[in-house]
Coordinates of C-alpha atoms in Angstrom, one line a residue:
M95 CA 0.0 0.0 0.0
S96 CA 1.4 3.4 -1.0
S97 CA 2.3 6.0 1.7
D98 CA -0.3 8.4 0.1
V99 CA -3.1 5.8 0.6
K100 CA -2.0 5.1 4.2
Q101 CA -2.0 8.8 5.0
D102 CA -5.5 9.2 3.4
N103 CA -6.8 6.3 5.6
R104 CA -5.4 7.9 8.7
R105 CA -7.2 11.1 7.8
R106 CA -10.4 9.3 7.3
G107 CA -10.2 7.7 10.7
R108 CA -9.6 11.0 12.5
K109 CA -12.7 12.5 14.1
K110 CA -14.0 15.5 12.1
G111 CA -15.0 18.8 13.5
R112 CA -13.6 21.3 15.9
N113 CA -11.5 20.2 18.9
I114 CA -13.4 20.3 22.1
K115 CA -11.9 22.5 24.8
P116 CA -12.3 20.6 28.2
A117 CA -12.9 23.9 30.1
V118 CA -15.8 24.8 27.7
L119 CA -17.3 21.4 27.9
S120 CA -17.2 21.5 31.7
E121 CA -18.9 24.9 31.5
I122 CA -21.6 23.6 29.3
R123 CA -22.2 20.6 31.5
L124 CA -22.5 22.7 34.6
L125 CA -24.9 25.1 32.8
L126 CA -27.1 22.3 31.6
G127 CA -27.1 20.4 34.9
E128 CA -29.9 17.7 34.9
T129 CA -31.5 19.1 31.7
P130 CA -32.3 16.3 29.3
R131 CA -30.1 16.4 26.2
R132 CA -33.0 16.0 23.9
P133 CA -32.9 17.6 20.4
D134 CA -36.3 19.3 20.9
L135 CA -34.7 21.3 23.8
L136 CA -31.9 22.7 21.7
I137 CA -33.4 26.2 21.5
E138 CA -34.1 26.3 25.2
I139 CA -30.4 25.2 25.8
L140 CA -29.1 27.8 23.4
H141 CA -31.1 30.5 25.3
R142 CA -29.4 29.3 28.5
I143 CA -26.0 29.8 27.0
Q144 CA -26.9 33.2 25.5
D145 CA -28.4 34.4 28.8
R146 CA -25.3 33.3 30.8
M147 CA -22.5 34.2 28.5
G148 CA -24.0 37.0 26.4
Y149 CA -23.1 35.2 23.2
I150 CA -22.6 31.7 21.7
S151 CA -19.1 30.9 20.5
V152 CA -17.9 28.2 18.1
D153 CA -16.4 26.6 21.1
H154 CA -19.7 26.5 22.8
I155 CA -21.3 25.0 19.7
A156 CA -18.6 22.3 19.5
A157 CA -19.0 21.4 23.2
L158 CA -22.7 21.4 23.0
A159 CA -22.6 19.2 19.9
Q160 CA -20.7 16.5 21.8
E161 CA -22.9 16.8 24.8
M162 CA -26.2 16.5 22.9
D163 CA -24.8 14.0 20.3
L164 CA -25.7 16.4 17.5
S165 CA -23.5 17.8 14.7
S166 CA -22.0 21.2 15.1
A167 CA -23.4 22.1 11.7
H168 CA -26.9 21.3 12.8
I169 CA -26.6 23.4 16.0
F170 CA -25.0 26.3 14.0
E171 CA -27.8 26.3 11.4
V172 CA -30.5 26.4 14.1
A173 CA -28.7 29.1 16.2
S174 CA -28.0 31.3 13.2
F175 CA -31.6 31.2 12.1
Y176 CA -32.8 33.1 15.1
H177 CA -32.1 36.8 15.6
H178 CA -31.7 36.6 19.4
F179 CA -28.6 34.4 19.4
D180 CA -25.3 36.2 19.0
L181 CA -22.9 33.8 17.3
V182 CA -19.2 34.6 17.6
K183 CA -17.0 33.0 15.1
Q184 CA -13.3 32.3 15.5
G185 CA -11.4 35.5 15.8
Q186 CA -14.5 37.7 16.3
T187 CA -14.9 39.9 19.3
P188 CA -17.9 39.1 21.5
P189 CA -20.7 41.7 21.7
P190 CA -20.6 44.2 24.6
P191 CA -22.3 43.0 27.8
L192 CA -25.2 45.4 27.4
T193 CA -27.4 46.0 24.4
I194 CA -30.0 48.7 23.8
R195 CA -32.6 47.8 21.2
V196 CA -34.8 50.4 19.5
C197 CA -37.9 49.3 17.6
D198 CA -38.0 50.8 14.1
S199 CA -41.3 49.2 12.9
I200 CA -44.3 51.3 11.7
S201 CA -45.8 52.6 14.9
C202 CA -42.4 53.4 16.5
N203 CA -41.3 55.0 13.3
L204 CA -44.3 57.3 13.3
A205 CA -43.4 58.2 16.9
G206 CA -39.8 59.3 16.1
A207 CA -37.7 56.1 16.3
E208 CA -35.2 57.3 13.7
T209 CA -34.5 60.5 15.7
L210 CA -34.2 58.4 18.9
I211 CA -31.7 56.0 17.2
S212 CA -29.6 59.0 15.9
D213 CA -29.5 60.7 19.3
L214 CA -28.5 57.5 21.1
Q215 CA -25.8 56.8 18.6
A216 CA -24.3 60.2 19.4
S217 CA -24.6 59.9 23.2
L218 CA -23.9 56.2 24.1
G219 CA -20.4 55.4 25.1
H220 CA -18.2 52.4 24.5
G221 CA -19.3 49.0 25.9
I222 CA -23.0 49.5 24.9
R223 CA -24.4 48.1 21.7
L224 CA -27.3 49.8 19.9
Q225 CA -29.5 47.7 17.7
R226 CA -32.4 48.4 15.4
V227 CA -35.0 45.7 15.9
P228 CA -38.4 44.9 14.5
C229 CA -41.7 45.2 16.4
V230 CA -41.4 44.2 20.1
G231 CA -45.2 44.1 20.8
R232 CA -45.5 47.4 22.7
C233 CA -46.8 49.7 19.9
Q234 CA -49.0 51.7 22.2
E235 CA -45.9 52.9 24.0
A236 CA -44.0 54.1 20.9
P237 CA -41.2 54.9 20.5
L238 CA -39.9 51.9 22.4
A239 CA -36.4 51.1 23.6
V240 CA -35.3 48.0 25.4
I241 CA -32.3 48.0 27.9
G242 CA -31.2 44.4 28.1
R243 CA -34.7 42.9 28.5
E244 CA -36.4 45.9 30.2
P245 CA -38.7 47.9 28.0
I246 CA -38.6 51.7 28.2
P247 CA -41.9 53.2 27.0
Q248 CA -42.2 56.5 25.2
A249 CA -38.4 56.5 25.1
D250 CA -36.2 59.5 24.6
P251 CA -32.5 59.9 25.1
A252 CA -32.8 61.4 28.5
K253 CA -35.1 58.6 29.8
V254 CA -32.8 55.9 28.3
M255 CA -29.7 57.4 29.8
Q256 CA -31.4 57.9 33.2
R257 CA -32.6 54.3 33.3
L258 CA -29.2 53.0 32.3
E259 CA -27.8 54.1 35.6
A260 CA -30.4 52.0 37.6
S261 CA -31.4 49.1 35.3
D262 CA -30.3 45.6 35.8
G263 CA -31.6 44.8 32.3
E264 CA -34.6 42.7 33.6
P265 CA -38.2 43.8 33.5
E266 CA -40.5 44.2 36.5
L267 CA -43.5 41.8 36.7
P268 CA -46.8 43.4 35.9
D269 CA -49.6 43.7 38.5
Y270 CA -51.6 40.6 37.6
L271 CA -54.2 38.3 39.1
D272 CA -52.3 35.3 40.5
Y273 CA -53.5 31.7 41.0
K274 CA -55.0 32.3 44.5
G275 CA -56.8 35.4 43.4
Y276 CA -58.1 33.7 40.3
Q277 CA -59.4 30.8 42.3
N278 CA -61.1 33.1 44.7
G279 CA -63.1 34.5 41.8
G280 CA -64.3 31.1 40.7
G281 CA -61.4 30.2 38.6
Y282 CA -61.0 26.6 37.5
E283 CA -64.5 25.6 38.8
L284 CA -65.7 25.4 35.2
L285 CA -62.8 23.1 34.3
K286 CA -63.7 20.7 37.1
R287 CA -67.2 20.4 35.8
I288 CA -66.2 19.3 32.3
E289 CA -66.1 15.5 31.8
A290 CA -62.9 13.9 30.7
D291 CA -64.7 12.0 28.0
D292 CA -67.8 12.5 25.9
G293 CA -70.3 11.2 28.4
N294 CA -73.9 12.5 28.6
G295 CA -73.2 14.9 31.5
S296 CA -75.7 13.0 33.7
H297 CA -74.5 14.8 36.9
P298 CA -76.5 18.1 37.2
T299 CA -73.3 20.2 37.5
Q300 CA -71.3 18.5 34.7
L301 CA -70.8 19.8 31.2
S302 CA -70.5 17.3 28.4
V303 CA -67.9 17.5 25.7
E304 CA -70.6 17.9 23.1
H305 CA -72.2 20.8 25.1
V306 CA -68.8 22.6 25.2
I307 CA -68.1 22.2 21.5
Q308 CA -71.6 23.1 20.5
C309 CA -71.3 26.3 22.6
L310 CA -68.2 27.3 20.7
E311 CA -69.9 26.6 17.3
D312 CA -73.0 28.5 18.2
S313 CA -71.0 31.5 19.3
N314 CA -69.0 31.4 16.1
L315 CA -65.8 32.1 18.0
R316 CA -63.1 32.1 15.4
G317 CA -59.3 31.8 15.7
L318 CA -58.0 35.3 16.8
G319 CA -54.4 34.9 15.7
G320 CA -55.3 36.0 12.1
A321 CA -56.6 33.0 10.1
G322 CA -60.1 33.1 11.7
F323 CA -60.8 29.3 11.5
P324 CA -63.9 28.4 13.6
A325 CA -62.7 27.2 17.0
G326 CA -65.5 24.7 17.6
R327 CA -65.0 23.1 14.3
K328 CA -61.3 22.8 14.9
W329 CA -61.9 21.0 18.3
R330 CA -64.3 18.6 16.6
I331 CA -61.9 17.8 13.9
L332 CA -59.1 17.1 16.4
R333 CA -61.2 14.8 18.5
E334 CA -61.6 12.6 15.4
Q335 CA -57.8 12.2 15.1
P336 CA -56.0 9.2 16.6
A337 CA -54.4 9.6 20.0
P338 CA -52.1 10.8 21.4
R339 CA -53.1 14.4 20.5
L340 CA -51.1 17.5 21.4
L341 CA -52.0 21.2 21.9
A342 CA -49.6 24.0 20.8
V343 CA -50.5 27.5 21.9
N344 CA -49.1 30.3 19.7
I345 CA -48.1 33.5 21.6
D346 CA -45.5 34.6 19.1
E347 CA -47.4 37.8 18.2
G348 CA -44.8 39.4 16.0
E349 CA -47.1 41.1 13.6
P350 CA -46.2 44.9 13.7
G351 CA -49.0 46.6 15.5
T352 CA -50.2 43.6 17.5
F353 CA -50.0 43.5 21.3
K354 CA -53.4 42.1 22.5
D355 CA -52.0 38.8 23.7
R356 CA -49.5 40.5 25.9
Y357 CA -52.2 42.9 27.2
Y358 CA -54.4 40.0 28.5
L359 CA -51.5 37.8 29.8
E360 CA -50.2 40.7 31.9
R361 CA -53.5 41.0 33.6
D362 CA -55.3 37.6 33.9
P363 CA -53.0 34.7 32.8
H364 CA -55.1 32.0 34.5
R365 CA -58.1 32.8 32.3
F366 CA -56.0 31.8 29.4
L367 CA -54.6 28.8 31.2
E368 CA -58.1 27.6 32.2
G369 CA -59.3 27.9 28.6
T370 CA -56.3 25.9 27.5
L371 CA -57.0 23.1 30.0
I372 CA -60.7 23.1 29.0
A373 CA -59.6 22.6 25.4
A374 CA -57.2 19.8 26.5
R375 CA -59.9 18.0 28.4
V376 CA -62.5 18.3 25.7
V377 CA -60.2 17.3 22.8
G378 CA -58.3 14.6 24.7
I379 CA -54.9 16.3 24.7
S380 CA -51.9 14.4 26.1
E381 CA -49.5 17.3 26.4
I382 CA -49.6 21.1 26.1
Y383 CA -46.9 23.3 24.6
I384 CA -47.0 27.1 25.1
Y385 CA -44.8 29.0 22.6
L386 CA -44.1 32.5 23.9
R387 CA -42.2 35.2 22.0
D388 CA -38.8 36.0 23.5
E389 CA -39.5 39.7 23.7
Y390 CA -42.1 39.1 26.5
A391 CA -39.5 38.4 29.2
A392 CA -41.8 39.5 32.1
I393 CA -44.6 37.3 30.9
H394 CA -42.2 34.4 30.7
R395 CA -41.3 34.8 34.3
L396 CA -45.0 35.3 35.2
L397 CA -46.0 32.1 33.4
E398 CA -43.2 30.1 35.0
R399 CA -44.4 31.3 38.4
E400 CA -48.1 30.7 37.8
L401 CA -47.6 27.3 36.1
K402 CA -45.6 26.2 39.1
A403 CA -48.3 27.3 41.4
L404 CA -51.0 25.6 39.3
Q405 CA -49.1 22.3 39.0
S406 CA -48.2 22.2 42.7
N407 CA -51.8 22.5 43.7
P408 CA -53.9 21.5 40.7
P409 CA -57.7 21.8 40.7
C410 CA -57.9 18.4 38.9
P411 CA -55.5 16.1 37.1
L412 CA -53.5 18.1 34.5
P413 CA -51.6 17.0 31.4
P414 CA -47.9 18.0 31.2
I415 CA -47.5 21.7 30.3
H416 CA -44.3 22.9 28.6
L417 CA -43.4 26.5 28.3
R418 CA -41.2 27.2 25.3
R419 CA -39.4 30.4 24.4
G420 CA -39.2 31.8 20.9
A421 CA -35.9 33.4 19.7
G422 CA -36.8 36.4 17.6
A423 CA -38.3 35.0 14.4
Y424 CA -41.5 36.4 13.1
I425 CA -42.0 33.4 10.8
C426 CA -42.7 31.3 13.9
G427 CA -46.1 32.9 14.1
E428 CA -47.0 30.6 11.2
E429 CA -48.3 27.4 12.8
S430 CA -46.1 24.9 11.2
A431 CA -43.0 27.0 11.6
M432 CA -43.8 27.3 15.3
I433 CA -44.1 23.6 15.5
E434 CA -40.7 23.2 13.9
S435 CA -39.3 25.6 16.4
I436 CA -40.8 23.8 19.4
E437 CA -39.1 20.6 18.0
G438 CA -35.8 22.5 18.3
K439 CA -35.3 23.2 14.6
R440 CA -35.2 26.2 12.3
G441 CA -38.7 27.8 12.1
M442 CA -39.3 26.8 8.5
P443 CA -43.0 26.5 7.4
R444 CA -44.0 23.0 6.2
Q445 CA -45.6 22.1 2.9
R446 CA -49.2 21.2 3.3
P447 CA -50.9 18.7 3.2
P448 CA -50.6 17.1 5.6
Y449 CA -52.0 19.7 8.0
V450 CA -51.0 20.1 11.6
A451 CA -54.3 18.7 12.7
Q452 CA -53.2 15.4 11.1
V453 CA -49.4 15.4 11.4
G454 CA -48.3 18.2 13.7
L455 CA -45.9 18.5 16.7
F456 CA -43.6 15.4 16.9
G457 CA -45.7 13.9 14.1
R458 CA -48.9 13.8 16.2
P459 CA -52.3 15.4 15.5
T460 CA -52.0 18.9 17.0
L461 CA -54.6 21.4 18.1
E462 CA -53.0 24.8 17.4
H463 CA -54.5 27.9 18.9
N464 CA -53.8 31.6 19.4
M465 CA -53.7 32.6 23.0
E466 CA -56.7 35.0 22.8
T467 CA -59.0 32.3 21.4
L468 CA -58.4 30.2 24.5
Y469 CA -58.7 33.3 26.7
W470 CA -62.4 33.6 25.8
V471 CA -63.4 30.0 26.4
R472 CA -64.3 30.3 30.1
E473 CA -66.4 33.5 29.5
L474 CA -68.3 31.9 26.6
L475 CA -69.2 28.8 28.5
E476 CA -70.3 30.8 31.6
R477 CA -72.3 33.5 29.7
G478 CA -73.5 31.3 26.8
A479 CA -73.1 31.4 23.1
D480 CA -75.9 33.9 22.6
W481 CA -74.2 36.5 24.8
F482 CA -71.2 36.5 22.5
A483 CA -73.1 36.2 19.2
Q484 CA -75.4 39.1 20.1
Q485 CA -72.5 41.5 20.3
G486 CA -71.5 43.3 17.1
R487 CA -72.5 46.0 14.7
N488 CA -73.4 46.4 11.0
G489 CA -74.6 42.8 10.8
R490 CA -71.5 41.3 12.4
H491 CA -71.3 39.1 15.5
G492 CA -69.0 38.9 18.5
L493 CA -66.3 41.0 20.0
R494 CA -62.8 41.9 18.8
S495 CA -59.7 43.0 20.7
F496 CA -58.3 45.8 18.6
S497 CA -54.6 46.7 19.2
V498 CA -54.6 50.4 18.2
S499 CA -51.5 52.5 17.7
G500 CA -50.4 55.4 15.7
R501 CA -52.1 58.8 15.5
V502 CA -54.8 58.4 18.2
N503 CA -55.1 60.0 21.7
Q504 CA -55.6 56.7 23.5
P505 CA -53.7 53.9 21.9
G506 CA -54.0 50.4 23.4
V507 CA -56.1 47.3 23.4
H508 CA -59.8 48.2 22.9
L509 CA -62.5 45.5 23.2
A510 CA -65.2 46.6 20.8
P511 CA -68.0 45.0 18.8
A512 CA -67.1 43.1 15.7
G513 CA -68.1 45.1 12.7
I514 CA -67.3 48.5 14.2
T515 CA -65.9 51.0 11.6
M516 CA -62.6 52.7 11.8
R517 CA -64.2 56.0 12.3
E518 CA -66.3 54.7 15.2
L519 CA -63.4 53.0 16.8
I520 CA -61.3 56.2 16.8
D521 CA -64.1 58.4 18.1
E522 CA -65.7 56.1 20.6
Y523 CA -62.7 54.1 22.0
C524 CA -59.5 55.9 21.1
G525 CA -60.3 59.5 22.2
G526 CA -60.1 60.8 18.7
M527 CA -57.0 61.9 16.9
P528 CA -54.4 64.4 18.3
Q529 CA -55.0 68.1 17.6
G530 CA -53.8 69.0 14.1
H531 CA -54.1 65.4 12.8
E532 CA -56.8 64.1 10.5
L533 CA -57.4 60.5 9.4
Y534 CA -55.5 59.8 6.2
G535 CA -55.2 56.0 6.2
Y536 CA -54.9 53.0 8.4
F537 CA -53.5 49.4 8.5
P538 CA -56.5 47.3 9.5
G539 CA -54.6 44.1 10.1
G540 CA -51.0 44.9 11.0
A541 CA -48.2 45.2 8.5
S542 CA -49.5 42.4 6.3
G543 CA -53.1 43.5 6.2
G544 CA -52.7 46.3 3.6
I545 CA -53.5 50.0 4.0
L546 CA -56.9 51.6 3.5
P547 CA -57.6 55.3 2.9
A548 CA -59.8 57.6 5.0
S549 CA -62.5 57.3 2.4
L550 CA -63.0 53.7 3.5
A551 CA -63.1 54.4 7.2
D552 CA -66.8 53.4 7.4
V553 CA -66.3 49.8 6.3
P554 CA -67.1 47.3 9.1
L555 CA -64.0 45.8 10.6
D556 CA -64.3 42.0 10.9
F557 CA -63.3 38.8 9.2
D558 CA -64.3 38.7 5.5
T559 CA -65.4 42.3 5.3
L560 CA -62.1 43.8 4.0
Q561 CA -61.3 41.3 1.3
P562 CA -63.3 43.2 -1.4
Y563 CA -60.9 46.1 -0.7
D564 CA -57.8 43.8 -1.1
C565 CA -57.1 44.0 2.7
F566 CA -57.8 41.8 5.7
I567 CA -58.2 42.2 9.5
G568 CA -55.9 39.4 10.6
S569 CA -55.2 39.9 14.3
A570 CA -57.0 43.3 14.4
A571 CA -53.9 45.3 14.7
I572 CA -54.8 48.9 13.7
I573 CA -52.1 51.5 12.9
V574 CA -53.6 54.9 12.2
L575 CA -52.0 57.4 9.8
S576 CA -52.7 61.1 9.6
Q577 CA -52.2 63.7 6.8
H578 CA -48.7 64.2 8.1
D579 CA -47.7 60.6 7.3
S580 CA -46.8 58.9 4.1
A581 CA -48.5 55.6 3.1
R582 CA -45.6 55.1 0.8
D583 CA -43.1 55.3 3.6
A584 CA -45.2 53.1 5.8
A585 CA -45.4 50.4 3.0
L586 CA -41.6 50.5 2.6
N587 CA -41.2 50.1 6.3
A588 CA -43.5 47.0 6.2
M589 CA -41.6 45.5 3.2
R590 CA -38.2 46.0 4.9
F591 CA -39.7 44.1 7.9
F592 CA -40.8 41.2 5.7
A593 CA -37.4 41.1 3.9
H594 CA -35.7 41.0 7.3
E595 CA -38.0 38.2 8.6
S596 CA -38.2 36.0 5.6
C597 CA -37.0 32.5 6.5
G598 CA -35.4 32.2 3.1
Q599 CA -36.9 28.8 2.3
C600 CA -38.6 29.8 -0.9
T601 CA -37.2 32.0 -3.6
P602 CA -40.4 34.1 -4.3
C603 CA -40.4 35.4 -0.7
R604 CA -36.6 35.5 -0.1
V605 CA -35.7 37.3 -3.3
G606 CA -39.1 39.0 -3.8
T607 CA -39.1 41.0 -0.6
E608 CA -35.5 42.1 -1.1
K609 CA -36.2 43.1 -4.7
A610 CA -39.4 44.9 -3.6
V611 CA -37.5 47.0 -1.1
A612 CA -34.9 48.0 -3.7
L613 CA -37.7 49.0 -6.1
M614 CA -39.7 50.9 -3.5
Q615 CA -36.6 52.9 -2.4
Q616 CA -36.4 54.4 -5.8
G617 CA -37.6 57.9 -6.3
E618 CA -40.0 56.7 -9.0
W619 CA -41.7 53.3 -8.6
D620 CA -41.7 50.9 -11.5
K621 CA -45.4 50.1 -11.1
D622 CA -45.6 47.4 -13.7
L623 CA -42.6 45.6 -12.4
L624 CA -43.9 45.8 -8.8
Q625 CA -47.2 44.4 -9.9
E626 CA -45.5 41.5 -11.7
L627 CA -43.3 40.8 -8.7
S628 CA -46.3 40.9 -6.4
S629 CA -48.1 38.3 -8.5
V630 CA -45.2 35.9 -8.3
M631 CA -44.9 36.3 -4.5
I632 CA -48.6 35.8 -3.9
D633 CA -48.9 32.8 -6.2
A634 CA -45.7 31.0 -5.4
S635 CA -44.6 31.7 -1.8
I636 CA -45.0 28.7 0.5
C637 CA -46.6 30.5 3.4
G638 CA -48.5 33.6 4.3
L639 CA -45.5 35.8 4.8
G640 CA -44.5 36.0 1.2
Q641 CA -48.1 35.8 0.1
A642 CA -49.2 38.9 2.2
A643 CA -45.9 40.9 2.1
P644 CA -47.0 42.8 -1.1
N645 CA -50.3 44.0 0.4
P646 CA -49.2 47.4 1.8
M647 CA -47.3 48.2 -1.5
L648 CA -50.3 47.2 -3.6
S649 CA -52.5 49.4 -1.4
V650 CA -50.3 52.4 -2.1
L651 CA -50.6 51.7 -5.9
K652 CA -54.4 51.4 -5.6
Y653 CA -55.4 53.9 -2.9
F654 CA -52.6 56.5 -2.6
P655 CA -51.4 57.0 -6.3
Q656 CA -50.9 60.7 -5.6
E657 CA -47.9 59.9 -3.4
L658 CA -46.2 58.3 -6.5
E659 CA -46.6 61.3 -8.8
H660 CA -43.3 63.0 -9.8
G661 CA -41.3 60.5 -7.8
E662 CA -42.5 62.0 -4.5

C-alpha cells in the first residue's frame, strides 16, 4: 500500500470537527445540569448559553454538539436562524455586555424612532451596543427602547440614559391576578365540571364534551391569531384524530402593530390557562406546549411562576404543560414554523398537506390555537353562546380585541363590537386623533393587512369584510396614519420588515421581498414591475409571509397614487 493511501486512511479515521476544549465542555455541562439532552430542547439550551454568556461561540457549539450528540453544523444552522442568538466565530470579538434595542417598525417609526436612534448613537459610550429591531409588541408605548430585556416606554435619550444608571436589564413583573386570586373569583371551577370523556353529562353540574363544542360553534368564535378558523369546528376535527393528540399555543405575536395577547396575559393569565386546559380536556390532549415570543420576558417569568403554582396544587388532574421560548423569528407565528421551532429546529414552514391537525408536533395530531382564542373559552361557557353572538355592529357578531397604535389620543387594546368601523373605533374608543391630525389612512390588520384610505373608514372591521378592498383584518392590529404621514413610507417600512423576517426557504419570498425593497426605495416606482413581482410572490410563496408581504405596497398603488406622482 502506498504512503499516500496510508495517509489518506489515517485522515479518514480521524474525528472530524472542531477540537473540544475541556474547560468549555465542563462549563456547558455545569450550565445544563440535569436538563435532558433531547434535540427538541436545543433552542431552550441555546437560550441558557446566550443568557449566561451574552453570546454563543464556536467553542460553545462544538462542546454542545458533543454533549447532545448532534452535529456542530446542525446546531449552528439552528442558532444562526434566530435573531436573538449572538454567534461569535473564531477571531471575532464578542458583543458588549449590554445591548439597547430600539424598535423601528411602523408605529415606533411614526413616533420618532429614527430620531431616537440617531440621538442614542451620538450619546452612548463604549461598551454598549445599539441595535435596530423589528416590532417588540409594545406599539401603544412608541417609541420603544429596550435595555437588556427591560422595555422603556415613550423612550427619549434622557429617559434611556437615566434608566441606564439603575437598570439591571430585567423587566418588572406586571400587577396581575395570581393563582390564588383567580381561584377566589371562581377560577377553574368550570374546568372541574367538564367531563374527561364524551359522556352524557348526567350529573347536574357536569358539562358534556358535546355541550362545550356546541357552545363554541353556536357563538361562532373564530381563531383570533389571524386566520379566523372556527374554534368549535377545529376542536371537533381534532377529536376525530388518533391519540395521542397534542396542543400547541401560539403566543409569538410578532405582527407589527399587534400586542393584544401581551395585554391579556399581563392581567389575567389564568383565564387563558383555564381555557387551554378546557380545550385539552374536551379534545383529549396528552401534552400542552406554550410557545411565547422572547420579547415578552416579564410574561415568561410570570407564566413560569403561575404554572408552578398551578401544578403544585392542581384543581384536577392536569396534562404536562411545557413553556417554550421563541428566539426572535416572526415566521414562527406561522403554525407549522412554530411547531418546527418547538421541536428544536429552524422555524421553516412546512408544505401542506398534511395539515398540523393530522401530522403536527412530533408527528402527532395537533390542536394549534392563538392565546386569545383560548382566553375567551371560560367566559363563553359561563355566559353562553348567545351573549357573544349578540355583540357586534353592522350585521357582524361577536367582540374583537383591537390593538390600536399610531395617531390616536388613546392607543392600546380596545375590546369593541365586531363590525365597528374605523371612524367609530377612533371616536368612541380611542379618544379621537391628536390636535392637528386628520385621518389619512390605516392598517386594518398589522403590517401584512394592507392600507386603507380615510375614504374607507366606514367599512365594518371584521373577518371577511375587507377582502373586497384587497385587505384583511388578521389579528385586528390597527395602525392609524394622519395627513402628516406617508402611506408610501409606511409600506416601505413594512416591506423592509418582511425582507428581514423571511425565513429564506422559498425564492419568491426571499428574493421577492429584497427586490421589492430595492424598487420601493427608488424615487419613482416601476409600477408594472412591482405588480408583476407581487403576483409571483402571492402565487408561489410557501406561506402567508410571502403571500401577504406585497399587500401594503399594492394598497399604495391602488389607494394612494398621488404619493407616487413625480417620484415623491
